[in-house]
Every structure is written in structure tokens, then in C-alpha cells.
JSON list of C-alpha atoms in Angstrom, two decimals:
[
{"chain": "A", "resi": 875, "resn": "MET", "atom": "CA", "xyz": [-15.58, 14.43, -5.71]},
{"chain": "A", "resi": 876, "resn": "PRO", "atom": "CA", "xyz": [-16.57, 11.80, -3.13]},
{"chain": "A", "resi": 877, "resn": "ASN", "atom": "CA", "xyz": [-16.48, 12.70, 0.55]},
{"chain": "A", "resi": 878, "resn": "TYR", "atom": "CA", "xyz": [-14.22, 9.96, 1.88]},
{"chain": "A", "resi": 879, "resn": "PRO", "atom": "CA", "xyz": [-15.00, 8.79, 5.41]},
{"chain": "A", "resi": 880, "resn": "GLU", "atom": "CA", "xyz": [-12.42, 8.79, 8.14]},
{"chain": "A", "resi": 881, "resn": "THR", "atom": "CA", "xyz": [-11.82, 5.14, 9.01]},
{"chain": "A", "resi": 882, "resn": "LYS", "atom": "CA", "xyz": [-9.78, 3.16, 11.51]},
{"chain": "A", "resi": 883, "resn": "LEU", "atom": "CA", "xyz": [-6.94, 3.05, 8.96]},
{"chain": "A", "resi": 884, "resn": "THR", "atom": "CA", "xyz": [-6.99, 6.70, 7.92]},
{"chain": "A", "resi": 885, "resn": "ARG", "atom": "CA", "xyz": [-7.09, 7.80, 11.56]},
{"chain": "A", "resi": 886, "resn": "ALA", "atom": "CA", "xyz": [-4.12, 5.57, 12.32]},
{"chain": "A", "resi": 887, "resn": "LEU", "atom": "CA", "xyz": [-2.21, 7.05, 9.38]},
{"chain": "A", "resi": 888, "resn": "ARG", "atom": "CA", "xyz": [-2.97, 10.62, 10.41]},
{"chain": "A", "resi": 889, "resn": "ASN", "atom": "CA", "xyz": [-2.42, 10.15, 14.14]},
{"chain": "A", "resi": 890, "resn": "GLY", "atom": "CA", "xyz": [1.08, 8.72, 14.04]},
{"chain": "A", "resi": 891, "resn": "GLU", "atom": "CA", "xyz": [0.06, 5.17, 14.99]},
{"chain": "A", "resi": 892, "resn": "PHE", "atom": "CA", "xyz": [2.37, 3.72, 12.31]},
{"chain": "A", "resi": 893, "resn": "PRO", "atom": "CA", "xyz": [0.11, 0.81, 11.28]},
{"chain": "A", "resi": 894, "resn": "VAL", "atom": "CA", "xyz": [1.73, -2.09, 9.43]},
{"chain": "A", "resi": 895, "resn": "ILE", "atom": "CA", "xyz": [0.08, -2.85, 6.09]},
{"chain": "A", "resi": 896, "resn": "ILE", "atom": "CA", "xyz": [0.70, -6.11, 4.25]},
{"chain": "A", "resi": 897, "resn": "SER", "atom": "CA", "xyz": [0.72, -6.48, 0.46]},
{"chain": "A", "resi": 898, "resn": "LEU", "atom": "CA", "xyz": [-0.07, -10.10, -0.34]},
{"chain": "A", "resi": 899, "resn": "ALA", "atom": "CA", "xyz": [2.42, -11.90, -2.56]},
{"chain": "A", "resi": 900, "resn": "ARG", "atom": "CA", "xyz": [-0.48, -13.90, -3.95]},
{"chain": "A", "resi": 901, "resn": "HIS", "atom": "CA", "xyz": [-4.21, -13.99, -3.36]},
{"chain": "A", "resi": 902, "resn": "ASP", "atom": "CA", "xyz": [-4.25, -16.71, -0.75]},
{"chain": "A", "resi": 903, "resn": "LEU", "atom": "CA", "xyz": [-6.56, -16.64, 2.27]},
{"chain": "A", "resi": 904, "resn": "ASP", "atom": "CA", "xyz": [-4.12, -18.54, 4.49]},
{"chain": "A", "resi": 905, "resn": "LEU", "atom": "CA", "xyz": [-1.46, -15.95, 3.70]},
{"chain": "A", "resi": 906, "resn": "ALA", "atom": "CA", "xyz": [-3.88, -13.15, 4.62]},
{"chain": "A", "resi": 907, "resn": "ARG", "atom": "CA", "xyz": [-4.82, -14.89, 7.87]},
{"chain": "A", "resi": 908, "resn": "ALA", "atom": "CA", "xyz": [-1.13, -15.32, 8.71]},
{"chain": "A", "resi": 909, "resn": "ALA", "atom": "CA", "xyz": [-0.54, -11.61, 8.15]},
{"chain": "A", "resi": 910, "resn": "ILE", "atom": "CA", "xyz": [-3.45, -10.66, 10.40]},
{"chain": "A", "resi": 911, "resn": "GLY", "atom": "CA", "xyz": [-2.40, -13.19, 13.02]},
{"chain": "A", "resi": 912, "resn": "ALA", "atom": "CA", "xyz": [1.07, -11.62, 13.06]},
{"chain": "A", "resi": 913, "resn": "GLY", "atom": "CA", "xyz": [-0.45, -8.20, 13.71]},
{"chain": "A", "resi": 914, "resn": "ALA", "atom": "CA", "xyz": [-1.10, -6.66, 10.30]},
{"chain": "A", "resi": 915, "resn": "PHE", "atom": "CA", "xyz": [-3.40, -3.64, 10.53]},
{"chain": "A", "resi": 916, "resn": "ALA", "atom": "CA", "xyz": [-4.55, -3.74, 6.89]},
{"chain": "A", "resi": 917, "resn": "ILE", "atom": "CA", "xyz": [-4.23, -5.86, 3.76]},
{"chain": "A", "resi": 918, "resn": "LYS", "atom": "CA", "xyz": [-3.47, -4.75, 0.22]},
{"chain": "A", "resi": 919, "resn": "VAL", "atom": "CA", "xyz": [-4.28, -6.82, -2.88]},
{"chain": "A", "resi": 920, "resn": "HIS", "atom": "CA", "xyz": [-3.75, -6.32, -6.60]},
{"chain": "A", "resi": 921, "resn": "LEU", "atom": "CA", "xyz": [-5.74, -6.12, -9.84]},
{"chain": "A", "resi": 922, "resn": "ASN", "atom": "CA", "xyz": [-4.74, -5.97, -13.50]},
{"chain": "A", "resi": 923, "resn": "ALA", "atom": "CA", "xyz": [-1.05, -6.08, -12.71]},
{"chain": "A", "resi": 924, "resn": "TYR", "atom": "CA", "xyz": [2.19, -7.95, -13.25]},
{"chain": "A", "resi": 925, "resn": "HIS", "atom": "CA", "xyz": [4.16, -7.85, -10.01]},
{"chain": "A", "resi": 926, "resn": "ARG", "atom": "CA", "xyz": [7.85, -7.67, -10.86]},
{"chain": "A", "resi": 927, "resn": "ALA", "atom": "CA", "xyz": [9.15, -8.74, -7.46]},
{"chain": "A", "resi": 928, "resn": "THR", "atom": "CA", "xyz": [7.26, -12.05, -7.56]},
{"chain": "A", "resi": 929, "resn": "GLY", "atom": "CA", "xyz": [6.57, -12.63, -11.24]},
{"chain": "A", "resi": 930, "resn": "THR", "atom": "CA", "xyz": [2.89, -12.98, -10.32]},
{"chain": "A", "resi": 931, "resn": "THR", "atom": "CA", "xyz": [0.14, -11.79, -12.64]},
{"chain": "A", "resi": 932, "resn": "PHE", "atom": "CA", "xyz": [-3.03, -10.56, -10.94]},
{"chain": "A", "resi": 933, "resn": "GLY", "atom": "CA", "xyz": [-6.23, -10.72, -12.96]},
{"chain": "A", "resi": 934, "resn": "SER", "atom": "CA", "xyz": [-9.25, -8.52, -13.54]},
{"chain": "A", "resi": 935, "resn": "PHE", "atom": "CA", "xyz": [-11.91, -7.74, -10.99]},
{"chain": "A", "resi": 936, "resn": "SER", "atom": "CA", "xyz": [-14.10, -10.56, -12.27]},
{"chain": "A", "resi": 937, "resn": "ASP", "atom": "CA", "xyz": [-11.13, -12.94, -11.96]},
{"chain": "A", "resi": 938, "resn": "GLU", "atom": "CA", "xyz": [-10.26, -11.89, -8.42]},
{"chain": "A", "resi": 939, "resn": "ARG", "atom": "CA", "xyz": [-13.72, -11.13, -7.03]},
{"chain": "A", "resi": 940, "resn": "PRO", "atom": "CA", "xyz": [-14.28, -14.54, -5.40]},
{"chain": "A", "resi": 941, "resn": "PHE", "atom": "CA", "xyz": [-11.11, -14.11, -3.36]},
{"chain": "A", "resi": 942, "resn": "PHE", "atom": "CA", "xyz": [-12.00, -10.52, -2.46]},
{"chain": "A", "resi": 943, "resn": "GLU", "atom": "CA", "xyz": [-15.44, -11.59, -1.24]},
{"chain": "A", "resi": 944, "resn": "THR", "atom": "CA", "xyz": [-13.85, -14.15, 1.08]},
{"chain": "A", "resi": 945, "resn": "LEU", "atom": "CA", "xyz": [-11.10, -11.74, 2.18]},
{"chain": "A", "resi": 946, "resn": "ALA", "atom": "CA", "xyz": [-13.72, -9.19, 3.17]},
{"chain": "A", "resi": 947, "resn": "THR", "atom": "CA", "xyz": [-15.04, -11.60, 5.81]},
{"chain": "A", "resi": 948, "resn": "LEU", "atom": "CA", "xyz": [-11.76, -11.20, 7.76]},
{"chain": "A", "resi": 949, "resn": "GLU", "atom": "CA", "xyz": [-12.89, -7.69, 8.71]},
{"chain": "A", "resi": 950, "resn": "VAL", "atom": "CA", "xyz": [-9.65, -5.73, 8.43]},
{"chain": "A", "resi": 951, "resn": "PRO", "atom": "CA", "xyz": [-9.08, -2.57, 6.37]},
{"chain": "A", "resi": 952, "resn": "LEU", "atom": "CA", "xyz": [-8.58, -3.42, 2.70]},
{"chain": "A", "resi": 953, "resn": "LEU", "atom": "CA", "xyz": [-6.71, -1.57, -0.05]},
{"chain": "A", "resi": 954, "resn": "VAL", "atom": "CA", "xyz": [-6.36, -2.47, -3.72]},
{"chain": "A", "resi": 955, "resn": "MET", "atom": "CA", "xyz": [-3.66, -1.76, -6.26]},
{"chain": "A", "resi": 956, "resn": "ALA", "atom": "CA", "xyz": [-5.99, -0.99, -9.16]},
{"chain": "A", "resi": 957, "resn": "GLY", "atom": "CA", "xyz": [-3.81, -1.86, -12.12]},
{"chain": "A", "resi": 958, "resn": "GLN", "atom": "CA", "xyz": [-1.39, -0.60, -14.72]},
{"chain": "A", "resi": 959, "resn": "GLU", "atom": "CA", "xyz": [-2.53, 0.01, -18.30]},
{"chain": "A", "resi": 960, "resn": "LYS", "atom": "CA", "xyz": [-5.85, -1.65, -17.46]},
{"chain": "A", "resi": 961, "resn": "VAL", "atom": "CA", "xyz": [-7.85, -0.47, -14.46]},
{"chain": "A", "resi": 962, "resn": "PRO", "atom": "CA", "xyz": [-11.28, -1.32, -13.03]},
{"chain": "A", "resi": 963, "resn": "SER", "atom": "CA", "xyz": [-14.37, 0.28, -14.49]},
{"chain": "A", "resi": 964, "resn": "MET", "atom": "CA", "xyz": [-16.41, 2.71, -12.42]},
{"chain": "A", "resi": 965, "resn": "GLN", "atom": "CA", "xyz": [-18.89, -0.08, -11.72]},
{"chain": "A", "resi": 966, "resn": "GLU", "atom": "CA", "xyz": [-16.08, -2.36, -10.54]},
{"chain": "A", "resi": 967, "resn": "MET", "atom": "CA", "xyz": [-14.68, 0.36, -8.28]},
{"chain": "A", "resi": 968, "resn": "GLU", "atom": "CA", "xyz": [-18.11, 0.74, -6.72]},
{"chain": "A", "resi": 969, "resn": "ALA", "atom": "CA", "xyz": [-18.33, -3.03, -6.25]},
{"chain": "A", "resi": 970, "resn": "LEU", "atom": "CA", "xyz": [-14.98, -2.92, -4.44]},
{"chain": "A", "resi": 971, "resn": "ALA", "atom": "CA", "xyz": [-16.37, -0.21, -2.15]},
{"chain": "A", "resi": 972, "resn": "ASP", "atom": "CA", "xyz": [-19.45, -2.35, -1.50]},
{"chain": "A", "resi": 973, "resn": "LEU", "atom": "CA", "xyz": [-17.12, -5.19, -0.43]},
{"chain": "A", "resi": 974, "resn": "GLY", "atom": "CA", "xyz": [-15.52, -2.89, 2.12]},
{"chain": "A", "resi": 975, "resn": "PHE", "atom": "CA", "xyz": [-12.39, -1.73, 0.30]},
{"chain": "A", "resi": 976, "resn": "GLU", "atom": "CA", "xyz": [-11.56, 1.79, 1.42]},
{"chain": "A", "resi": 977, "resn": "GLY", "atom": "CA", "xyz": [-8.66, 2.90, -0.75]},
{"chain": "A", "resi": 978, "resn": "PHE", "atom": "CA", "xyz": [-6.97, 2.28, -4.06]},
{"chain": "A", "resi": 979, "resn": "ASN", "atom": "CA", "xyz": [-3.37, 2.60, -5.10]},
{"chain": "A", "resi": 980, "resn": "ILE", "atom": "CA", "xyz": [-1.93, 3.08, -8.57]},
{"chain": "A", "resi": 981, "resn": "TYR", "atom": "CA", "xyz": [1.18, 4.68, -10.01]},
{"chain": "A", "resi": 982, "resn": "PHE", "atom": "CA", "xyz": [0.31, 8.32, -10.63]},
{"chain": "A", "resi": 983, "resn": "SER", "atom": "CA", "xyz": [1.42, 7.89, -14.24]},
{"chain": "A", "resi": 984, "resn": "ASP", "atom": "CA", "xyz": [-1.31, 5.24, -14.71]},
{"chain": "A", "resi": 985, "resn": "MET", "atom": "CA", "xyz": [-4.12, 7.22, -13.05]},
{"chain": "A", "resi": 986, "resn": "GLN", "atom": "CA", "xyz": [-7.37, 7.45, -15.02]},
{"chain": "A", "resi": 987, "resn": "PRO", "atom": "CA", "xyz": [-9.91, 10.19, -14.24]},
{"chain": "A", "resi": 988, "resn": "HIS", "atom": "CA", "xyz": [-12.87, 7.93, -13.48]},
{"chain": "A", "resi": 989, "resn": "LEU", "atom": "CA", "xyz": [-10.96, 6.32, -10.61]},
{"chain": "A", "resi": 990, "resn": "LEU", "atom": "CA", "xyz": [-11.18, 9.62, -8.74]},
{"chain": "A", "resi": 991, "resn": "GLN", "atom": "CA", "xyz": [-14.97, 9.54, -8.92]},
{"chain": "A", "resi": 992, "resn": "SER", "atom": "CA", "xyz": [-15.32, 6.32, -6.92]},
{"chain": "A", "resi": 993, "resn": "ARG", "atom": "CA", "xyz": [-15.86, 5.94, -3.18]},
{"chain": "A", "resi": 994, "resn": "LEU", "atom": "CA", "xyz": [-12.35, 4.50, -2.71]},
{"chain": "A", "resi": 995, "resn": "ARG", "atom": "CA", "xyz": [-9.85, 6.99, -1.32]},
{"chain": "A", "resi": 996, "resn": "PRO", "atom": "CA", "xyz": [-7.00, 7.58, -3.81]},
{"chain": "A", "resi": 997, "resn": "MET", "atom": "CA", "xyz": [-3.48, 6.71, -2.69]},
{"chain": "A", "resi": 998, "resn": "PRO", "atom": "CA", "xyz": [-1.42, 7.39, -5.83]},
{"chain": "A", "resi": 999, "resn": "ALA", "atom": "CA", "xyz": [2.16, 6.17, -5.91]},
{"chain": "A", "resi": 1000, "resn": "LEU", "atom": "CA", "xyz": [5.22, 8.15, -6.84]},
{"chain": "A", "resi": 1001, "resn": "GLY", "atom": "CA", "xyz": [7.63, 6.06, -8.88]},
{"chain": "A", "resi": 1002, "resn": "GLU", "atom": "CA", "xyz": [11.40, 6.08, -9.23]},
{"chain": "A", "resi": 1003, "resn": "LYS", "atom": "CA", "xyz": [11.29, 8.77, -11.92]},
{"chain": "A", "resi": 1004, "resn": "SER", "atom": "CA", "xyz": [8.46, 10.87, -10.49]},
{"chain": "A", "resi": 1005, "resn": "THR", "atom": "CA", "xyz": [9.04, 14.59, -10.21]},
{"chain": "A", "resi": 1006, "resn": "ASP", "atom": "CA", "xyz": [8.03, 17.33, -7.78]},
{"chain": "A", "resi": 1007, "resn": "GLY", "atom": "CA", "xyz": [5.42, 18.21, -10.38]},
{"chain": "A", "resi": 1008, "resn": "ASP", "atom": "CA", "xyz": [3.87, 14.76, -10.02]},
{"chain": "A", "resi": 1009, "resn": "LEU", "atom": "CA", "xyz": [3.88, 15.14, -6.25]},
{"chain": "A", "resi": 1010, "resn": "GLN", "atom": "CA", "xyz": [2.15, 18.50, -6.53]},
{"chain": "A", "resi": 1011, "resn": "GLN", "atom": "CA", "xyz": [-0.54, 17.06, -8.79]},
{"chain": "A", "resi": 1012, "resn": "ILE", "atom": "CA", "xyz": [-1.23, 14.33, -6.23]},
{"chain": "A", "resi": 1013, "resn": "LEU", "atom": "CA", "xyz": [-1.59, 16.99, -3.54]},
{"chain": "A", "resi": 1014, "resn": "GLU", "atom": "CA", "xyz": [-4.27, 18.63, -5.69]},
{"chain": "A", "resi": 1015, "resn": "ILE", "atom": "CA", "xyz": [-6.44, 15.48, -5.48]},
{"chain": "A", "resi": 1016, "resn": "PRO", "atom": "CA", "xyz": [-8.94, 16.07, -2.66]},
{"chain": "A", "resi": 1017, "resn": "GLY", "atom": "CA", "xyz": [-8.58, 13.54, 0.14]},
{"chain": "A", "resi": 1018, "resn": "ALA", "atom": "CA", "xyz": [-5.57, 11.78, -1.36]},
{"chain": "A", "resi": 1019, "resn": "MET", "atom": "CA", "xyz": [-2.90, 9.97, 0.55]},
{"chain": "A", "resi": 1020, "resn": "MET", "atom": "CA", "xyz": [0.31, 8.82, -1.09]},
{"chain": "A", "resi": 1021, "resn": "GLU", "atom": "CA", "xyz": [2.68, 5.89, -1.60]},
{"chain": "A", "resi": 1022, "resn": "ALA", "atom": "CA", "xyz": [6.40, 6.45, -2.10]},
{"chain": "A", "resi": 1023, "resn": "SER", "atom": "CA", "xyz": [7.38, 3.59, -4.41]},
{"chain": "A", "resi": 1024, "resn": "VAL", "atom": "CA", "xyz": [10.59, 5.30, -5.41]},
{"chain": "A", "resi": 1025, "resn": "ALA", "atom": "CA", "xyz": [13.35, 2.67, -5.31]},
{"chain": "A", "resi": 1026, "resn": "SER", "atom": "CA", "xyz": [14.87, 1.43, -8.54]},
{"chain": "A", "resi": 1027, "resn": "PHE", "atom": "CA", "xyz": [14.20, -2.20, -9.47]},
{"chain": "A", "resi": 1028, "resn": "GLU", "atom": "CA", "xyz": [17.94, -2.84, -9.31]},
{"chain": "A", "resi": 1029, "resn": "ASP", "atom": "CA", "xyz": [17.86, -1.87, -5.61]},
{"chain": "A", "resi": 1030, "resn": "TYR", "atom": "CA", "xyz": [14.99, -4.18, -4.65]},
{"chain": "A", "resi": 1031, "resn": "GLY", "atom": "CA", "xyz": [15.84, -6.27, -1.62]},
{"chain": "A", "resi": 1032, "resn": "LYS", "atom": "CA", "xyz": [18.82, -4.20, -0.50]},
{"chain": "A", "resi": 1033, "resn": "PRO", "atom": "CA", "xyz": [19.04, -2.72, 3.01]},
{"chain": "A", "resi": 1034, "resn": "VAL", "atom": "CA", "xyz": [17.53, 0.70, 3.69]},
{"chain": "A", "resi": 1035, "resn": "ASN", "atom": "CA", "xyz": [20.26, 3.35, 3.58]},
{"chain": "A", "resi": 1036, "resn": "GLU", "atom": "CA", "xyz": [20.58, 7.05, 4.34]},
{"chain": "A", "resi": 1037, "resn": "ILE", "atom": "CA", "xyz": [19.88, 7.99, 0.73]},
{"chain": "A", "resi": 1038, "resn": "ASP", "atom": "CA", "xyz": [16.52, 6.20, 0.94]},
{"chain": "A", "resi": 1039, "resn": "LEU", "atom": "CA", "xyz": [15.67, 7.91, 4.21]},
{"chain": "A", "resi": 1040, "resn": "ALA", "atom": "CA", "xyz": [16.60, 11.31, 2.79]},
{"chain": "A", "resi": 1041, "resn": "ARG", "atom": "CA", "xyz": [14.33, 10.68, -0.21]},
{"chain": "A", "resi": 1042, "resn": "TYR", "atom": "CA", "xyz": [11.45, 9.71, 2.06]},
{"chain": "A", "resi": 1043, "resn": "ARG", "atom": "CA", "xyz": [12.07, 12.75, 4.24]},
{"chain": "A", "resi": 1044, "resn": "ASP", "atom": "CA", "xyz": [12.04, 15.05, 1.22]},
{"chain": "A", "resi": 1045, "resn": "ILE", "atom": "CA", "xyz": [8.76, 13.55, -0.01]},
{"chain": "A", "resi": 1046, "resn": "THR", "atom": "CA", "xyz": [7.00, 13.62, 3.37]},
{"chain": "A", "resi": 1047, "resn": "THR", "atom": "CA", "xyz": [8.11, 17.19, 4.07]},
{"chain": "A", "resi": 1048, "resn": "LYS", "atom": "CA", "xyz": [6.75, 18.39, 0.73]},
{"chain": "A", "resi": 1049, "resn": "ALA", "atom": "CA", "xyz": [3.61, 16.26, 0.90]},
{"chain": "A", "resi": 1050, "resn": "GLY", "atom": "CA", "xyz": [2.12, 17.11, 4.27]},
{"chain": "A", "resi": 1051, "resn": "ILE", "atom": "CA", "xyz": [-0.29, 14.18, 3.85]},
{"chain": "A", "resi": 1052, "resn": "PRO", "atom": "CA", "xyz": [0.16, 10.56, 4.99]},
{"chain": "A", "resi": 1053, "resn": "VAL", "atom": "CA", "xyz": [2.85, 8.80, 2.95]},
{"chain": "A", "resi": 1054, "resn": "ILE", "atom": "CA", "xyz": [3.14, 5.00, 2.91]},
{"chain": "A", "resi": 1055, "resn": "ALA", "atom": "CA", "xyz": [6.50, 3.37, 2.16]},
{"chain": "A", "resi": 1056, "resn": "PRO", "atom": "CA", "xyz": [6.45, -0.03, 0.43]},
{"chain": "A", "resi": 1057, "resn": "SER", "atom": "CA", "xyz": [9.21, -2.52, 1.19]},
{"chain": "A", "resi": 1058, "resn": "GLN", "atom": "CA", "xyz": [11.03, -2.37, -2.10]},
{"chain": "A", "resi": 1059, "resn": "LYS", "atom": "CA", "xyz": [14.04, -2.33, 0.18]},
{"chain": "A", "resi": 1060, "resn": "ARG", "atom": "CA", "xyz": [14.31, -5.08, 2.79]},
{"chain": "A", "resi": 1061, "resn": "PHE", "atom": "CA", "xyz": [12.67, -3.42, 5.78]},
{"chain": "A", "resi": 1062, "resn": "THR", "atom": "CA", "xyz": [13.68, -4.76, 9.20]},
{"chain": "A", "resi": 1063, "resn": "PRO", "atom": "CA", "xyz": [12.40, -4.10, 12.73]},
{"chain": "A", "resi": 1064, "resn": "GLU", "atom": "CA", "xyz": [15.37, -1.76, 13.21]},
{"chain": "A", "resi": 1065, "resn": "ASP", "atom": "CA", "xyz": [14.19, 0.32, 10.24]},
{"chain": "A", "resi": 1066, "resn": "MET", "atom": "CA", "xyz": [10.83, 1.16, 11.82]},
{"chain": "A", "resi": 1067, "resn": "PRO", "atom": "CA", "xyz": [12.00, 4.12, 13.94]},
{"chain": "A", "resi": 1068, "resn": "ARG", "atom": "CA", "xyz": [14.12, 5.36, 11.03]},
{"chain": "A", "resi": 1069, "resn": "LEU", "atom": "CA", "xyz": [11.15, 5.31, 8.69]},
{"chain": "A", "resi": 1070, "resn": "LYS", "atom": "CA", "xyz": [8.91, 7.03, 11.20]},
{"chain": "A", "resi": 1071, "resn": "GLN", "atom": "CA", "xyz": [11.53, 9.70, 11.85]},
{"chain": "A", "resi": 1072, "resn": "ALA", "atom": "CA", "xyz": [11.64, 10.30, 8.09]},
{"chain": "A", "resi": 1073, "resn": "GLY", "atom": "CA", "xyz": [7.94, 11.13, 8.24]},
{"chain": "A", "resi": 1074, "resn": "ILE", "atom": "CA", "xyz": [6.54, 7.88, 6.86]},
{"chain": "A", "resi": 1075, "resn": "ALA", "atom": "CA", "xyz": [3.00, 7.18, 8.11]},
{"chain": "A", "resi": 1076, "resn": "ALA", "atom": "CA", "xyz": [3.05, 3.41, 7.59]},
{"chain": "A", "resi": 1077, "resn": "PRO", "atom": "CA", "xyz": [5.29, 0.64, 6.28]},
{"chain": "A", "resi": 1078, "resn": "LEU", "atom": "CA", "xyz": [3.78, -1.53, 3.54]},
{"chain": "A", "resi": 1079, "resn": "LEU", "atom": "CA", "xyz": [5.40, -4.95, 3.71]},
{"chain": "A", "resi": 1080, "resn": "GLY", "atom": "CA", "xyz": [5.53, -6.94, 0.48]},
{"chain": "A", "resi": 1081, "resn": "VAL", "atom": "CA", "xyz": [7.11, -10.14, -0.68]},
{"chain": "A", "resi": 1082, "resn": "ILE", "atom": "CA", "xyz": [10.71, -8.92, -0.26]},
{"chain": "A", "resi": 1083, "resn": "VAL", "atom": "CA", "xyz": [10.05, -8.91, 3.48]},
{"chain": "A", "resi": 1084, "resn": "THR", "atom": "CA", "xyz": [7.20, -11.39, 3.94]},
{"chain": "A", "resi": 1085, "resn": "GLY", "atom": "CA", "xyz": [8.22, -14.15, 1.57]},
{"chain": "A", "resi": 1086, "resn": "THR", "atom": "CA", "xyz": [5.53, -16.33, 0.05]},
{"chain": "A", "resi": 1087, "resn": "THR", "atom": "CA", "xyz": [4.56, -18.81, 2.76]},
{"chain": "A", "resi": 1088, "resn": "VAL", "atom": "CA", "xyz": [2.49, -18.71, 5.92]},
{"chain": "A", "resi": 1089, "resn": "GLN", "atom": "CA", "xyz": [5.63, -19.48, 7.92]},
{"chain": "A", "resi": 1090, "resn": "SER", "atom": "CA", "xyz": [7.74, -16.74, 6.35]},
{"chain": "A", "resi": 1091, "resn": "MET", "atom": "CA", "xyz": [4.88, -14.24, 6.71]},
{"chain": "A", "resi": 1092, "resn": "ASP", "atom": "CA", "xyz": [4.57, -14.87, 10.43]},
{"chain": "A", "resi": 1093, "resn": "ALA", "atom": "CA", "xyz": [8.31, -14.88, 11.06]},
{"chain": "A", "resi": 1094, "resn": "ALA", "atom": "CA", "xyz": [8.86, -11.60, 9.21]},
{"chain": "A", "resi": 1095, "resn": "VAL", "atom": "CA", "xyz": [5.80, -9.61, 10.18]},
{"chain": "A", "resi": 1096, "resn": "ARG", "atom": "CA", "xyz": [5.55, -10.29, 13.91]},
{"chain": "A", "resi": 1097, "resn": "PRO", "atom": "CA", "xyz": [8.85, -8.59, 14.94]},
{"chain": "A", "resi": 1098, "resn": "ILE", "atom": "CA", "xyz": [8.21, -5.64, 12.61]},
{"chain": "A", "resi": 1099, "resn": "VAL", "atom": "CA", "xyz": [4.75, -5.15, 14.10]},
{"chain": "A", "resi": 1100, "resn": "ASP", "atom": "CA", "xyz": [6.25, -5.27, 17.60]},
{"chain": "A", "resi": 1101, "resn": "ALA", "atom": "CA", "xyz": [8.81, -2.63, 16.60]},
{"chain": "A", "resi": 1102, "resn": "ALA", "atom": "CA", "xyz": [6.16, -0.45, 14.97]},
{"chain": "A", "resi": 1103, "resn": "ARG", "atom": "CA", "xyz": [3.79, -0.65, 17.96]},
{"chain": "A", "resi": 1104, "resn": "SER", "atom": "CA", "xyz": [6.59, 0.38, 20.31]},
{"chain": "A", "resi": 1105, "resn": "LEU", "atom": "CA", "xyz": [6.69, 3.71, 18.47]},
{"chain": "A", "resi": 1106, "resn": "ASN", "atom": "CA", "xyz": [3.01, 4.51, 19.05]},
{"chain": "A", "resi": 1107, "resn": "PRO", "atom": "CA", "xyz": [2.26, 7.69, 20.94]},
{"chain": "A", "resi": 1108, "resn": "ALA", "atom": "CA", "xyz": [1.22, 7.09, 24.54]}
]
């Protein structure tokens, strides 16, 4: 298994810094710049996937590589959602690492063994129907972190409630490793302390929060970043 380096992002996740990660609604450099300008700590992109919340289809590594090469020049931590039924080859995973990507995300049910041999740190996602057995198998992956993508599609865009927070708390307590929460629900600045108290290591803001324009990205992300930074340990 690869020996994953500790990076600015992984240290922030482990040390309670509560970094805000942005999942781009589309592969658009202006959108990425807007996210960074509003205080995003890291950027997540997609491969080989249909994104239900936006209706966007993200292509293969060869399709998306030109954008990734340009994105890498922005010099922020980069993560990639690797795919669904189709995932990058080992050579493509290594090319992503060469570009500066440091972690990959995929639903645990879609994980393929060769992905765990790459230099990208695994961040498998629990889904709505994942079990404690799935969680335990993720914990057996050396160096893994985790995403809790556990809301039902019918609940996308609804406010965070106590049931959500209890689910996060249950997962983080059992996991004992950094757990990232994606904004399947409509995260707000007021949710940041609630998420952190539930043990979440970082919010991952997607289109439900950020919208699809430079203006909506800035308006949504800036106050959430301010709220998240106010929770940082002294």
C-alpha cells in the first residue's frame, strides 16, 4: 500500500481546522477561482460520473485532463471523485497524482482494488444504504479518510435537521478517522458549529449550496467560510 504523505489538507482535517472544500458544479476555471477567492481550502472535481443534483455528466480522464492541468496551476489542494461504474486506470490515477491531486473519492460500493494502489489517498463515501459493515471495511483501508454521503435523493436541498446530525455523529464516533460531509442538505453558516459538534472534519459544499455561477459561489461560500474559520482552535 502507498505511504500517503501528510499534507496541508490532511493536517487541517486531523487537527480540527474545519476546512471548507468546494465540489465544482461544472469544470469551469472561473468557478474554481471564485471558490478560492471566497476562501475555499480545497477543490473537488469529478470523473466518469453523472451528477444527479446538476444533471451534469463528467467525462473520462482524457476528456477532463486539459481542465485539470489548468486547475493545478491555482495551487490549492485537489481531490477527485473517481467515477461510478467506470473509474480511472492505474496509469490515469498516477497521472492525477503527478498533477498534484492528493485524494480520491468514490462510493464504497464502486471501489475497485487497483484504486487503492495509487498515490492518491482514498476517501471512500458511505451512501444512503451503507451499513456498519461497509464502514468497518473502509476503516480497514490503510490511510483512508471518509465521506458521509448518506442523505436520500428525495431529501436533497432540505435544511439540516437533528436526524442528520445524529447520523453524522454515529458515523464519526464509529469511524475515528476524518469524515467529510457533503452538502446534500442545504448547509448554512449556522450549520457549521452543529456539523463540527457532530464530529465532522470538513464541510464539502456542492451545487445545492454554491449554485452554478461565479456570483452565487461567492455569495454562498464566503459566509460559510467565515463561520467555519470562527470555529478553529486558537
